[in-house]
Short mmCIF file of C-alpha atoms in Angstrom, two decimals:
data_model
loop_
_atom_site.label_atom_id
_atom_site.label_comp_id
_atom_site.label_asym_id
_atom_site.label_seq_id
_atom_site.Cartn_x
_atom_site.Cartn_y
_atom_site.Cartn_z
CA UNK A 1 -21.46 -14.50 -15.01
CA UNK A 2 -18.45 -12.57 -13.73
CA UNK A 3 -17.26 -13.81 -10.35
CA UNK A 4 -16.61 -11.39 -7.49
CA UNK A 5 -12.94 -12.42 -7.25
CA UNK A 6 -12.50 -11.44 -10.90
CA UNK A 7 -13.92 -7.97 -10.30
CA UNK A 8 -11.91 -7.43 -7.10
CA UNK A 9 -8.72 -8.69 -8.75
CA UNK A 10 -9.38 -6.62 -11.87
CA UNK A 11 -9.95 -3.42 -9.92
CA UNK A 12 -6.84 -4.06 -7.82
CA UNK A 13 -4.81 -4.62 -11.00
CA UNK A 14 -6.14 -1.47 -12.71
CA UNK A 15 -5.40 0.69 -9.67
CA UNK A 16 -1.90 -0.81 -9.48
CA UNK A 17 -1.30 0.19 -13.12
CA UNK A 18 -1.66 3.82 -12.05
CA UNK A 19 1.72 3.52 -10.30
CA UNK A 20 3.36 3.42 -13.73
CA UNK A 21 3.20 7.20 -14.13
CA UNK A 22 6.85 7.53 -13.17
CA UNK A 23 9.42 9.15 -15.40
CA UNK A 24 13.07 8.07 -15.70
CA UNK A 25 14.08 11.39 -14.12
CA UNK A 26 11.95 10.61 -11.08
CA UNK A 27 13.63 7.24 -10.66
CA UNK A 28 17.06 8.79 -11.13
CA UNK A 29 16.33 11.25 -8.30
CA UNK A 30 15.30 8.43 -5.96
CA UNK A 31 18.26 6.19 -6.80
CA UNK A 32 20.77 8.87 -5.84
CA UNK A 33 19.32 9.27 -2.33
CA UNK A 34 21.26 8.02 0.66
CA UNK A 35 19.69 4.98 2.34
CA UNK A 36 19.95 3.69 5.90
CA UNK A 37 22.62 1.00 6.35
CA UNK A 38 20.03 -1.44 7.66
CA UNK A 39 18.04 -1.28 4.40
CA UNK A 40 19.43 -4.55 3.08
CA UNK A 41 16.09 -5.88 1.80
CA UNK A 42 15.34 -3.25 -0.85
CA UNK A 43 15.37 -5.81 -3.68
CA UNK A 44 12.62 -7.77 -1.91
CA UNK A 45 10.25 -4.79 -1.58
CA UNK A 46 8.32 -5.46 -4.84
CA UNK A 47 7.76 -9.09 -3.80
CA UNK A 48 6.66 -8.02 -0.32
CA UNK A 49 4.16 -5.51 -1.74
CA UNK A 50 2.85 -8.12 -4.19
CA UNK A 51 2.11 -10.45 -1.27
CA UNK A 52 0.53 -7.60 0.71
CA UNK A 53 -1.76 -6.69 -2.24
CA UNK A 54 -2.76 -10.31 -2.86
CA UNK A 55 -3.68 -10.66 0.82
CA UNK A 56 -5.68 -7.42 0.66
CA UNK A 57 -7.60 -8.52 -2.44
CA UNK A 58 -8.27 -11.93 -0.87
CA UNK A 59 -9.52 -10.17 2.27
CA UNK A 60 -11.87 -8.02 0.17
CA UNK A 61 -13.17 -11.14 -1.59
CA UNK A 62 -13.96 -12.82 1.73
CA UNK A 63 -15.79 -9.72 2.98
CA UNK A 64 -17.78 -9.41 -0.24
CA UNK A 65 -18.79 -13.07 -0.21
CA UNK A 66 -20.02 -12.84 3.41
CA UNK A 67 -22.65 -10.21 2.55
CA UNK A 68 -22.62 -9.33 -1.15
CA UNK A 69 -24.20 -6.15 -2.41
CA UNK A 70 -25.30 -4.58 0.87
CA UNK A 71 -24.62 -0.94 1.62
CA UNK A 72 -22.28 -1.90 4.47
CA UNK A 73 -20.30 -4.19 2.17
CA UNK A 74 -20.05 -1.51 -0.53
CA UNK A 75 -18.72 0.91 2.10
CA UNK A 76 -16.13 -1.67 3.14
CA UNK A 77 -15.15 -2.14 -0.51
CA UNK A 78 -14.74 1.63 -0.71
CA UNK A 79 -12.29 1.48 2.20
CA UNK A 80 -10.33 -1.30 0.48
CA UNK A 81 -10.22 0.82 -2.68
CA UNK A 82 -9.17 3.94 -0.76
CA UNK A 83 -6.37 1.99 0.92
CA UNK A 84 -5.09 0.71 -2.40
CA UNK A 85 -5.26 4.13 -4.04
CA UNK A 86 -3.34 5.74 -1.17
CA UNK A 87 -0.79 2.93 -1.20
CA UNK A 88 -0.31 3.04 -4.97
CA UNK A 89 -0.02 6.86 -4.85
CA UNK A 90 3.09 6.60 -2.65
CA UNK A 91 5.66 6.16 -5.43
CA UNK A 92 4.27 8.42 -8.16
CA UNK A 93 3.47 11.29 -5.76
CA UNK A 94 6.74 11.07 -3.83
CA UNK A 95 8.82 10.74 -6.99
CA UNK A 96 6.97 13.38 -8.98
CA UNK A 97 7.18 15.88 -6.11
CA UNK A 98 10.68 14.69 -5.24
CA UNK A 99 9.61 14.83 -1.63
CA UNK A 100 10.37 12.19 0.99
CA UNK A 101 8.06 14.12 3.33
CA UNK A 102 5.15 13.51 0.94
CA UNK A 103 6.05 9.80 0.88
CA UNK A 104 6.15 9.68 4.67
CA UNK A 105 2.74 11.36 4.93
CA UNK A 106 1.20 9.03 2.35
CA UNK A 107 2.72 5.99 4.08
CA UNK A 108 1.36 7.08 7.45
CA UNK A 109 -2.06 7.76 5.94
CA UNK A 110 -2.15 4.25 4.46
CA UNK A 111 -1.30 2.78 7.85
CA UNK A 112 -4.14 4.68 9.55
CA UNK A 113 -6.60 3.59 6.84
CA UNK A 114 -5.43 -0.02 7.22
CA UNK A 115 -6.10 0.06 10.96
CA UNK A 116 -9.60 1.44 10.37
CA UNK A 117 -10.25 -1.14 7.64
CA UNK A 118 -9.06 -4.00 9.83
CA UNK A 119 -11.34 -2.89 12.67
CA UNK A 120 -14.30 -2.57 10.27
CA UNK A 121 -13.63 -5.97 8.70
CA UNK A 122 -12.97 -7.89 11.94
CA UNK A 123 -16.66 -8.32 12.91
CA UNK A 124 -17.41 -9.63 9.41
CA UNK A 125 -14.57 -12.13 9.17
CA UNK A 126 -11.57 -12.90 11.34
CA UNK A 127 -9.82 -14.40 8.31
CA UNK A 128 -10.36 -11.25 6.27
CA UNK A 129 -8.92 -9.16 9.12
CA UNK A 130 -5.99 -11.57 9.48
CA UNK A 131 -5.20 -11.16 5.78
CA UNK A 132 -4.70 -7.44 6.43
CA UNK A 133 -1.96 -8.13 8.99
CA UNK A 134 0.80 -8.15 6.33
CA UNK A 135 -0.19 -4.58 5.45
CA UNK A 136 -0.31 -3.62 9.13
CA UNK A 137 3.20 -5.01 9.60
CA UNK A 138 4.82 -3.83 6.38
CA UNK A 139 3.33 -0.35 6.01
CA UNK A 140 5.03 1.07 9.13
CA UNK A 141 8.35 -0.39 7.97
CA UNK A 142 8.04 1.36 4.61
CA UNK A 143 6.92 4.60 6.25
CA UNK A 144 9.76 4.47 8.77
CA UNK A 145 12.24 3.78 5.98
CA UNK A 146 11.03 6.83 4.05
CA UNK A 147 11.12 8.95 7.21
CA UNK A 148 14.69 7.79 7.88
CA UNK A 149 15.68 8.58 4.30
CA UNK A 150 14.18 12.06 4.81
CA UNK A 151 16.53 12.60 7.74
CA UNK A 152 19.51 11.28 5.73
CA UNK A 153 18.64 13.48 2.75
CA UNK A 154 17.38 16.78 4.24
CA UNK A 155 17.76 18.54 0.89
CA UNK A 156 15.10 16.17 -0.50
CA UNK A 157 12.71 16.31 2.43
#
């Protein structure tokens, strides 16, 4: 029998693969943009997001195991999936549109969804809600960084 953690991890991995629809030209556009001086941690961003996604998947697993298969749990899983889709859409949409404004909007949307998800998950499991804290902390940093880059690169807003 397939375990719930395998399904949750598999879905998270498949959604993450969607971020690979980026062309070299898109990356070239982004690399030429001016960055804020305080952005000294850019090389760590992939590691940070990996940790955030692992925590999110672990949170979803805990919620599923508390009350598997109920309508309420399926709705919560839908929120987890929506959050991941919005988060994963950040790079391909921003890069394809060459729009830092689009990235800022997507980042802000992910943050709002993460707040809603955390509030929905909290009554089910404090641990599951706590595992969403890395997203709640990191998402505004990424959104603010993109917003700042928009101000530094008005031609690419």
